[in-house]
Tab-separated table of C-alpha atoms and ligand atoms in Angstrom:
chain	number	residue	atom	x	y	z
A	10	MET	CA	-13.953	176.658	103.819
A	11	ALA	CA	-10.665	174.606	104.442
A	12	LEU	CA	-9.261	174.600	108.054
A	13	ARG	CA	-5.490	174.573	108.081
A	14	VAL	CA	-2.791	174.391	111.009
A	15	GLN	CA	0.345	176.161	110.084
A	16	LYS	CA	4.217	175.720	111.549
A	17	PHE	CA	6.860	178.085	111.008
A	18	GLY	CA	10.353	176.430	112.087
A	19	GLY	CA	13.830	178.402	113.878
A	20	THR	CA	15.104	179.312	109.937
A	21	SER	CA	12.157	180.095	108.937
A	22	VAL	CA	11.621	183.232	111.720
A	23	ALA	CA	15.389	183.721	111.613
A	24	ASP	CA	14.479	187.575	111.631
A	25	ILE	CA	11.788	190.525	110.585
A	26	THR	CA	11.930	189.813	107.356
A	27	HIS	CA	11.615	186.248	107.880
A	28	ILE	CA	8.660	187.428	109.713
A	29	ARG	CA	7.198	189.427	107.058
A	30	ASN	CA	7.238	186.555	104.573
A	31	VAL	CA	5.617	184.431	107.260
A	32	ALA	CA	3.082	187.286	107.030
A	33	LYS	CA	2.598	187.034	103.190
A	34	ARG	CA	2.990	183.211	102.777
A	35	VAL	CA	-0.016	182.948	105.822
A	36	ILE	CA	-2.369	185.924	104.632
A	37	GLU	CA	-2.002	184.627	101.075
A	38	THR	CA	-4.157	181.001	102.519
A	39	TYR	CA	-6.241	183.317	104.867
A	40	ASP	CA	-7.556	185.616	101.559
A	41	GLY	CA	-8.410	183.097	99.701
A	42	GLY	CA	-10.983	182.255	102.232
A	43	ASP	CA	-9.278	179.186	104.529
A	44	ASN	CA	-8.980	179.404	107.928
A	45	ILE	CA	-5.308	179.844	109.786
A	46	VAL	CA	-3.824	178.618	112.784
A	47	VAL	CA	-0.204	179.584	113.204
A	48	VAL	CA	2.148	178.166	115.434
A	49	LEU	CA	5.592	179.457	115.444
A	50	SER	CA	9.161	178.368	117.036
A	51	ALA	CA	11.397	180.228	117.920
A	52	MET	CA	13.932	182.459	115.736
A	53	ALA	CA	17.009	180.327	115.135
A	54	GLY	CA	19.565	179.878	117.397
A	55	VAL	CA	17.792	181.602	120.525
A	56	THR	CA	16.628	178.806	122.805
A	57	ASN	CA	20.075	177.678	122.300
A	58	ASN	CA	21.122	181.115	122.857
A	59	LEU	CA	18.753	181.602	126.303
A	60	ILE	CA	20.278	177.968	126.945
A	61	SER	CA	23.226	178.474	127.854
A	62	MET	CA	22.242	181.629	129.716
A	63	ALA	CA	20.773	180.093	132.469
A	64	LYS	CA	23.817	177.794	132.475
A	65	GLU	CA	26.029	180.453	132.759
A	66	ALA	CA	23.649	181.727	136.189
A	67	SER	CA	23.892	178.738	137.333
A	68	LYS	CA	25.031	175.237	137.141
A	69	ALA	CA	21.874	173.302	137.545
A	70	PRO	CA	19.457	176.122	136.452
A	71	ASP	CA	15.822	174.897	138.395
A	72	LYS	CA	12.983	173.035	136.192
A	73	ARG	CA	10.241	175.265	136.446
A	74	GLU	CA	12.196	178.572	135.531
A	75	LEU	CA	13.688	176.812	132.953
A	76	ASP	CA	10.563	176.543	131.600
A	77	VAL	CA	9.733	180.555	132.494
A	78	LEU	CA	13.234	180.795	130.705
A	79	LEU	CA	12.860	179.037	127.220
A	80	ALA	CA	9.221	180.324	126.441
A	81	THR	CA	10.392	183.400	125.796
A	82	GLY	CA	11.705	182.654	122.415
A	83	GLU	CA	8.329	181.090	121.322
A	84	GLN	CA	6.351	184.529	122.704
A	85	THR	CA	8.620	186.858	121.043
A	86	THR	CA	8.392	185.669	117.437
A	87	ALA	CA	4.127	184.958	117.888
A	88	ALA	CA	3.540	188.688	119.299
A	89	VAL	CA	6.226	190.322	116.623
A	90	LEU	CA	4.051	188.241	113.672
A	91	ALA	CA	0.761	189.023	115.187
A	92	ILE	CA	1.580	192.928	115.473
A	93	ILE	CA	2.753	192.040	111.522
A	94	LEU	CA	-0.707	190.919	110.468
A	95	LYS	CA	-2.209	193.716	112.464
A	96	SER	CA	0.158	196.695	110.727
A	97	MET	CA	-1.308	194.999	107.680
A	98	GLY	CA	-4.765	195.814	108.745
A	99	TYR	CA	-6.196	191.530	109.734
A	100	LYS	CA	-7.968	189.916	112.651
A	101	ALA	CA	-5.352	188.785	113.889
A	102	ILE	CA	-3.853	187.528	117.974
A	103	SER	CA	-1.204	186.318	119.381
A	104	LEU	CA	-1.608	183.260	122.438
A	105	LEU	CA	0.706	181.921	124.895
A	106	GLY	CA	0.605	178.022	125.371
A	107	PHE	CA	-2.285	178.914	128.173
A	108	GLN	CA	-4.654	180.875	125.716
A	109	ALA	CA	-4.518	178.694	123.516
A	110	GLY	CA	-5.951	176.466	126.142
A	111	ILE	CA	-2.687	173.759	126.059
A	112	LEU	CA	-2.675	171.489	129.622
A	113	THR	CA	0.098	169.448	129.808
A	114	ASP	CA	1.819	166.761	132.749
A	115	THR	CA	4.115	167.967	135.306
A	116	THR	CA	7.432	167.178	133.452
A	117	PRO	CA	9.171	170.392	133.598
A	118	GLY	CA	11.653	170.431	130.077
A	119	LYS	CA	9.934	167.792	128.360
A	120	ALA	CA	6.302	167.590	129.220
A	121	ARG	CA	3.232	166.342	127.510
A	122	ILE	CA	0.045	167.670	126.042
A	123	VAL	CA	-2.689	165.845	127.105
A	124	ASP	CA	-5.748	167.761	126.601
A	125	ILE	CA	-6.299	170.955	124.341
A	126	GLU	CA	-9.294	173.315	125.520
A	127	THR	CA	-10.035	174.588	121.833
A	128	LYS	CA	-13.567	176.689	123.104
A	129	ARG	CA	-11.494	179.871	122.934
A	130	MET	CA	-10.433	178.982	119.598
A	131	GLU	CA	-12.998	177.894	117.956
A	132	LYS	CA	-14.710	181.411	119.266
A	133	LEU	CA	-11.524	184.090	117.325
A	134	LEU	CA	-11.742	181.701	113.939
A	135	GLU	CA	-15.400	181.277	114.016
A	136	ASP	CA	-14.659	185.599	114.000
A	137	ARG	CA	-12.264	185.097	111.241
A	138	HIS	CA	-8.638	185.756	113.663
A	139	ILE	CA	-5.323	184.686	112.428
A	140	LEU	CA	-4.623	182.646	115.513
A	141	VAL	CA	-0.713	182.952	116.259
A	142	VAL	CA	0.145	180.432	118.755
A	143	ALA	CA	3.673	180.698	120.538
A	144	GLY	CA	5.205	176.349	119.606
A	145	PHE	CA	6.622	174.567	122.236
A	146	GLN	CA	4.527	175.641	125.153
A	147	GLY	CA	1.919	175.012	127.642
A	148	HIS	CA	0.641	175.459	131.439
A	149	ASN	CA	0.106	172.461	133.985
A	150	THR	CA	-2.393	171.723	136.155
A	151	HIS	CA	-0.565	173.529	139.159
A	152	GLY	CA	-0.689	177.049	136.546
A	153	ASP	CA	2.888	176.813	135.914
A	154	ILE	CA	4.775	177.441	132.609
A	155	THR	CA	5.784	173.866	130.974
A	156	THR	CA	7.884	173.506	127.608
A	157	LEU	CA	7.157	170.157	125.829
A	158	GLY	CA	11.417	169.514	124.385
A	159	ARG	CA	13.714	170.206	121.685
A	160	GLY	CA	11.820	170.553	118.308
A	161	GLY	CA	8.042	170.760	120.360
A	162	SER	CA	7.021	172.796	118.222
A	163	ASP	CA	5.821	170.422	116.002
A	164	THR	CA	3.748	168.838	118.426
A	165	THR	CA	1.645	172.080	119.611
A	166	ALA	CA	0.958	172.194	115.772
A	167	VAL	CA	-0.118	168.648	115.283
A	168	ALA	CA	-2.009	168.473	118.773
A	169	ILE	CA	-3.705	172.140	117.287
A	170	ALA	CA	-4.562	170.353	114.464
A	171	ALA	CA	-5.911	166.977	115.870
A	172	ALA	CA	-7.923	168.864	118.219
A	173	LEU	CA	-9.820	171.677	115.555
A	174	LYS	CA	-10.142	168.481	113.619
A	175	ALA	CA	-7.974	170.568	110.777
A	176	ASP	CA	-8.499	169.816	106.869
A	177	VAL	CA	-4.255	169.476	107.080
A	178	CYS	CA	-0.985	170.275	109.258
A	179	GLU	CA	1.995	172.256	107.625
A	180	ILE	CA	4.604	171.693	108.407
A	181	PHE	CA	7.325	174.506	107.174
A	182	THR	CA	11.011	174.554	107.901
A	183	ASP	CA	14.229	175.048	106.027
A	184	VAL	CA	14.122	172.349	103.589
A	185	ASP	CA	11.655	170.794	101.016
A	186	GLY	CA	10.165	167.797	102.951
A	187	VAL	CA	11.129	164.843	104.554
A	188	TYR	CA	14.748	163.023	102.630
A	189	THR	CA	15.593	159.706	101.986
A	190	THR	CA	18.905	160.285	104.499
A	191	ASP	CA	19.213	164.359	106.326
A	192	PRO	CA	20.154	166.065	103.154
A	193	ARG	CA	23.172	168.265	105.048
A	194	ILE	CA	25.041	164.491	105.235
A	195	CYS	CA	24.465	163.630	101.781
A	196	SER	CA	23.705	165.198	99.057
A	197	LYS	CA	22.437	162.337	97.176
A	198	ALA	CA	19.573	162.526	99.245
A	199	LYS	CA	16.003	162.496	97.510
A	200	LYS	CA	13.031	164.178	99.003
A	201	ILE	CA	10.734	161.459	99.986
A	202	ASP	CA	7.032	162.454	97.889
A	203	MET	CA	4.923	160.209	100.376
A	204	ILE	CA	5.512	158.808	103.585
A	205	SER	CA	3.340	156.665	106.191
A	206	TYR	CA	2.827	157.304	110.130
A	207	GLU	CA	4.706	154.167	110.655
A	208	GLU	CA	7.916	155.386	108.702
A	209	MET	CA	8.096	158.438	109.593
A	210	LEU	CA	7.548	157.880	113.089
A	211	GLU	CA	10.624	155.524	113.402
A	212	MET	CA	12.639	157.762	111.292
A	213	ALA	CA	12.224	160.791	113.787
A	214	ILE	CA	12.809	158.264	117.316
A	215	LEU	CA	16.035	157.042	115.149
A	216	GLY	CA	17.347	160.776	114.525
A	217	ALA	CA	15.459	162.269	111.847
A	218	LYS	CA	15.214	165.543	113.223
A	219	VAL	CA	12.743	167.337	110.794
A	220	LEU	CA	9.814	165.928	112.665
A	221	GLN	CA	9.829	165.847	117.044
A	222	ILE	CA	8.713	162.239	117.316
A	223	ARG	CA	6.662	162.929	119.971
A	224	SER	CA	4.436	165.301	116.566
A	225	VAL	CA	3.979	161.740	114.648
A	226	GLU	CA	2.485	160.069	117.038
A	227	PHE	CA	0.131	162.723	117.827
A	228	ALA	CA	-0.522	162.658	113.957
A	229	LYS	CA	-0.914	158.604	113.819
A	230	LYS	CA	-3.296	158.394	116.808
A	231	TYR	CA	-5.287	161.417	115.257
A	232	ASN	CA	-4.923	160.571	111.573
A	233	VAL	CA	-3.738	164.090	111.402
A	234	PRO	CA	-2.334	164.323	106.900
A	235	LEU	CA	0.753	165.869	107.536
A	236	HIS	CA	2.204	168.700	105.136
A	237	VAL	CA	6.499	168.771	105.651
A	238	ARG	CA	7.451	172.134	102.979
A	239	SER	CA	9.944	174.919	102.444
A	240	SER	CA	8.596	177.975	103.722
A	241	PHE	CA	11.182	179.728	101.027
A	242	ASN	CA	9.548	177.745	98.453
A	243	LYS	CA	5.931	176.484	97.106
A	244	GLU	CA	6.818	173.734	95.871
A	245	GLU	CA	4.719	169.955	97.301
A	246	GLY	CA	6.505	168.832	100.682
A	247	THR	CA	6.429	165.225	101.647
A	248	MET	CA	3.163	163.915	102.490
A	249	VAL	CA	3.019	161.786	106.064
A	250	ILE	CA	-0.226	159.871	105.751
A	251	ASN	CA	-1.814	156.474	106.094
A	252	GLU	CA	0.040	153.272	104.694
A	253	THR	CA	-1.146	153.163	101.349
A	254	GLU	CA	-0.720	149.242	99.862
A	255	ASP	CA	2.371	150.366	97.660
A	256	MET	CA	3.928	151.722	100.148
A	257	GLU	CA	5.107	148.045	101.235
A	258	SER	CA	7.267	147.587	98.020
A	259	VAL	CA	9.939	150.138	99.092
A	260	VAL	CA	12.205	148.097	101.166
A	261	VAL	CA	13.995	150.736	102.276
A	262	ALA	CA	12.386	154.209	102.676
A	263	GLY	CA	15.311	156.318	104.621
A	264	VAL	CA	18.817	156.016	106.371
A	265	THR	CA	18.777	157.717	110.189
A	266	CYS	CA	21.966	158.916	112.120
A	267	ASP	CA	21.572	159.195	115.709
A	268	MET	CA	24.155	161.040	117.717
A	269	ASN	CA	23.182	161.941	120.601
A	270	GLU	CA	23.563	158.232	122.270
A	271	ALA	CA	25.388	156.909	124.795
A	272	ARG	CA	26.862	153.058	125.608
A	273	ILE	CA	27.645	151.283	128.464
A	274	THR	CA	29.025	147.895	129.418
A	275	LEU	CA	28.743	146.631	131.907
A	276	LYS	CA	31.624	142.969	132.244
A	277	ARG	CA	31.361	139.408	132.973
A	278	VAL	CA	27.737	140.237	135.581
A	279	PRO	CA	26.279	137.209	137.029
A	280	ASP	CA	24.343	135.475	135.437
A	281	GLN	CA	21.264	135.237	137.474
A	282	PRO	CA	17.723	136.805	138.085
A	283	GLY	CA	17.271	139.916	139.199
A	284	ILE	CA	20.519	141.308	137.944
A	285	SER	CA	19.383	142.910	135.493
A	286	ALA	CA	15.814	144.257	136.878
A	287	LYS	CA	19.052	145.459	139.366
A	288	ILE	CA	20.646	147.906	137.157
A	289	PHE	CA	16.838	148.982	135.289
A	290	THR	CA	14.988	149.605	138.433
A	291	PRO	CA	17.076	153.096	139.525
A	292	LEU	CA	16.838	153.991	136.057
A	293	ALA	CA	13.678	153.880	135.839
A	294	LYS	CA	13.153	155.174	138.673
A	295	GLU	CA	15.182	158.438	137.484
A	296	LYS	CA	12.936	158.903	134.281
A	297	ILE	CA	16.472	157.660	132.563
A	298	THR	CA	14.983	156.005	129.100
A	299	VAL	CA	17.068	153.238	127.985
A	300	ASP	CA	17.655	152.588	124.047
A	301	MET	CA	18.983	149.281	123.071
A	302	ILE	CA	19.864	146.391	125.797
A	303	ILE	CA	21.928	143.919	124.752
A	304	GLN	CA	23.269	140.756	127.341
A	305	ASN	CA	25.414	138.382	126.034
A	306	THR	CA	26.223	135.083	127.642
A	307	ARG	CA	29.454	134.211	128.365
A	308	VAL	CA	30.675	130.117	129.554
A	309	GLY	CA	30.814	129.791	133.058
A	310	GLY	CA	27.571	131.329	134.356
A	311	GLU	CA	29.072	134.937	133.034
A	312	THR	CA	27.292	138.137	130.624
A	313	ASP	CA	28.062	140.944	129.113
A	314	LEU	CA	25.047	143.351	129.550
A	315	SER	CA	25.273	146.513	127.101
A	316	PHE	CA	22.725	149.490	126.622
A	317	THR	CA	22.393	153.185	125.440
A	318	VAL	CA	20.703	156.090	127.131
A	319	THR	CA	20.705	159.325	125.894
A	320	LYS	CA	24.393	162.050	126.054
A	321	ASN	CA	21.900	164.291	128.284
A	322	ASP	CA	20.949	160.691	130.709
A	323	PHE	CA	24.352	159.764	130.529
A	324	GLU	CA	26.128	161.593	133.361
A	325	LYS	CA	23.696	160.179	135.445
A	326	ALA	CA	22.902	156.352	134.143
A	327	PHE	CA	26.867	156.331	134.158
A	328	ALA	CA	26.632	156.948	138.314
A	329	ILE	CA	23.466	154.457	139.004
A	330	SER	CA	25.565	151.555	137.027
A	331	LYS	CA	28.606	152.099	139.095
A	332	ALA	CA	26.917	151.688	142.376
A	333	VAL	CA	24.732	149.069	141.100
A	334	ALA	CA	28.209	147.498	139.364
A	335	LYS	CA	29.745	147.579	142.994
A	336	GLU	CA	26.795	145.746	144.893
A	337	ILE	CA	27.173	143.134	142.682
A	338	GLY	CA	31.085	142.609	142.292
A	339	ALA	CA	31.290	144.481	138.766
A	340	GLU	CA	32.605	146.982	139.249
A	341	ASP	CA	36.155	147.418	137.593
A	342	VAL	CA	34.368	145.886	134.885
A	343	LEU	CA	31.671	149.339	133.750
A	344	THR	CA	33.054	151.287	130.944
A	345	ALA	CA	31.182	153.655	128.726
A	346	ASP	CA	31.688	155.147	125.200
A	347	GLU	CA	29.759	158.436	124.560
A	348	GLU	CA	31.791	158.684	120.812
A	349	ILE	CA	29.011	156.433	119.417
A	350	ALA	CA	26.767	157.006	116.375
A	351	LYS	CA	23.511	154.477	115.977
A	352	VAL	CA	22.783	154.104	112.009
A	353	SER	CA	19.591	153.178	110.917
A	354	VAL	CA	17.527	151.630	107.831
A	355	ILE	CA	13.797	152.026	108.185
A	356	GLY	CA	11.036	150.909	105.682
A	357	LEU	CA	7.820	149.165	106.045
A	358	GLY	CA	9.060	146.934	102.706
A	359	MET	CA	11.282	144.972	105.190
A	360	LYS	CA	7.893	143.073	106.629
A	361	SER	CA	7.963	141.166	103.446
A	362	HIS	CA	11.237	141.095	102.303
A	363	SER	CA	14.678	139.123	103.556
A	364	GLY	CA	17.654	140.209	102.791
A	365	VAL	CA	18.356	143.970	104.612
A	366	ALA	CA	20.364	142.714	107.190
A	367	ALA	CA	22.836	140.899	105.296
A	368	THR	CA	23.019	143.960	102.915
A	369	MET	CA	24.014	146.609	105.507
A	370	PHE	CA	26.191	144.776	107.377
A	371	GLN	CA	27.749	143.378	104.200
A	372	THR	CA	27.996	147.657	103.964
A	373	LEU	CA	29.514	148.709	106.830
A	374	ALA	CA	31.453	145.695	106.297
A	375	ASP	CA	33.326	146.664	103.102
A	376	GLU	CA	33.234	150.510	104.272
A	377	ASN	CA	35.649	148.961	107.476
A	378	ILE	CA	33.718	149.591	110.299
A	379	ASN	CA	32.918	147.825	112.960
A	380	ILE	CA	29.734	146.835	114.657
A	381	ARG	CA	29.212	147.701	118.346
A	382	LEU	CA	25.590	146.033	118.864
A	383	ILE	CA	22.568	145.171	116.396
A	384	SER	CA	18.442	146.212	117.427
A	385	THR	CA	15.926	145.802	115.196
A	386	SER	CA	12.178	145.905	115.180
A	387	GLU	CA	9.393	145.269	111.703
A	388	ILE	CA	10.586	147.986	110.184
A	389	ARG	CA	14.126	148.750	111.160
A	390	ILE	CA	17.519	147.891	111.974
A	391	SER	CA	20.043	149.626	114.252
A	392	CYS	CA	23.540	149.207	114.495
A	393	ILE	CA	25.848	151.129	117.170
A	394	ILE	CA	29.114	152.061	115.422
A	395	LYS	CA	31.769	154.682	116.210
A	396	ALA	CA	31.164	157.761	115.632
A	397	LYS	CA	33.640	159.442	113.546
A	398	TYR	CA	32.034	156.717	111.209
A	399	ALA	CA	28.614	158.269	110.856
A	400	GLU	CA	28.472	159.996	108.123
A	401	LEU	CA	30.340	157.384	105.754
A	402	ALA	CA	28.324	154.843	107.139
A	403	VAL	CA	25.158	157.257	105.549
A	404	ARG	CA	26.433	157.913	102.673
A	405	ALA	CA	27.120	153.828	101.949
A	406	LEU	CA	23.919	152.550	103.483
A	407	HIS	CA	22.037	155.628	101.481
A	408	THR	CA	23.968	153.998	98.469
A	409	ALA	CA	23.689	150.092	99.390
A	410	PHE	CA	19.759	150.380	99.187
A	411	GLY	CA	19.533	152.844	96.332
A	412	LEU	CA	17.898	155.728	97.715
A	413	ASP	CA	20.466	157.565	95.292
A	414	LYS	CA	19.507	160.867	93.781
A	415	LYS	CA	19.346	159.553	89.796
A	416	ASP	CA	21.101	162.737	88.518
A	417	GLN	CA	24.637	162.579	90.261
B	1	ADP	P1	12.237	173.406	111.693
B	1	ADP	O1	13.593	174.685	113.081
B	1	ADP	O2	11.974	174.177	110.930
B	1	ADP	O3	11.870	172.699	112.950
B	1	ADP	P2	14.715	171.635	112.606
B	1	ADP	O4	16.150	172.217	112.096
B	1	ADP	O5	13.665	171.167	113.795
B	1	ADP	O6	13.446	172.564	111.299
B	1	ADP	O7	14.788	170.315	110.747
B	1	ADP	C1	14.899	170.238	110.085
B	1	ADP	C2	16.437	169.977	109.874
B	1	ADP	O8	15.996	168.530	109.954
B	1	ADP	C3	16.861	170.207	108.008
B	1	ADP	O9	17.094	171.345	107.574
B	1	ADP	C4	17.609	168.869	108.007
B	1	ADP	O10	18.792	169.144	108.346
B	1	ADP	C5	17.524	167.546	109.521
B	1	ADP	N1	16.503	166.312	108.711
B	1	ADP	C6	17.173	165.574	109.455
B	1	ADP	N2	17.040	164.357	108.855
B	1	ADP	C7	16.159	164.442	107.709
B	1	ADP	C8	15.444	164.240	106.858
B	1	ADP	N3	15.261	162.918	106.830
B	1	ADP	N4	14.753	164.901	105.705
B	1	ADP	C9	14.840	166.803	106.371
B	1	ADP	N5	15.595	166.819	106.470
B	1	ADP	C10	16.242	165.956	108.060
B	2	LIG	N1	12.029	176.226	120.126
B	2	LIG	C1	12.747	174.887	120.357
B	2	LIG	C2	13.391	174.563	119.827
B	2	LIG	O1	14.457	175.505	119.329
B	2	LIG	C3	11.077	174.249	120.180
B	2	LIG	C4	10.769	174.102	118.564
B	2	LIG	O2	11.495	175.421	117.267
B	2	LIG	O3	9.997	173.340	118.623
B	2	LIG	O4	13.970	173.070	120.562
B	3	MG	MG1	12.103	171.814	114.706
């Protein structure tokens, strides 16, 4: 008997009809003899609606109460699925985050799972219950409800799979698997049969929202085999697994695009020790994550310093930069741009193949797209460009790196 964790995303539980289909799918596996933990998202659009409601109630909703509100989306779907399964005569039970023993840190809105107390779930599974866990939520040491950040149900599923040592964690979603790029942007995108944790992690970090970043980190750390597949058909999806030898022969596995960043630039700041620390220390204190940082030295002892933050953090980051700029006399040279996109190419093969950067830059040049910032790691290259060219860039890069589907 195997233990499977099956997570269904928002579009897969969009209404009662969809939830009935989920019930059918779960039962098929259960009747086959396997034990199952189902993890559910809120119905598609519900989390967004709840956020809007909170913003209507207050310009800056209290973060603790916002978590209480947002967690209701998943509470609803978990209860409804359990009701359906029970009405069909199955032993099922819904579990909210705290009932499933999911303990998180105290950061509201993007809490991290620190431990899962599995006793209750184990006992219920021994007794052949189908567990229906509300995704995206946990509780902290103060006994308060927390949420795990957008897309957090993926992380609930993988963390539970790791804690219970499940045989597989299946992520059921509205696409057939992980594609070479977002199929909504590029119709020539191909489904990938197998991808390494490392590449998947980079793709998630760089904007492929098919899996939440933290879920891939968990899967990699605890070696959880992940199967990303469609909830609307029975096709095999994408296996996310440890790197195999032939994976390095693929130079570029995927192309991503992230529209969620903004750039801040300080021009002609004094080129002297301590200036960067003056800017980045207060940002860190505010828990603002800085992504790209580029510094150019000019002749004459001055530098231009650019960095990117998420759009969510932009206002705060800009206010901090303004204060620092004033302090160091660079106030009138502070600029910002929220209309940017980060396009990236990712592949393990970059470790052993040269020329990827050249091909990327030439492809963007051929489309007349100006590159604003560049950053690289061992297995990826990212460029910041104007937001309006994002889709064009993704498609051009997809073609240039030979990723297009053959039959189109
Ligand atoms: P769910 O609600 O099931 O969690 P998400 O909307 O979070 O689903 O993630 C699935 C979506 O991710 C797809 O509909 C697709 O548009 C998007 N996506 C972005 N990049 C990729 C990619 N490389 N492969 C597959 N899907 C991707
Ligand atoms: N409902 C949450 C969201 O929309 C979590 C999830 O679906 O994974 O982000
Ligand atoms: Mg998701």
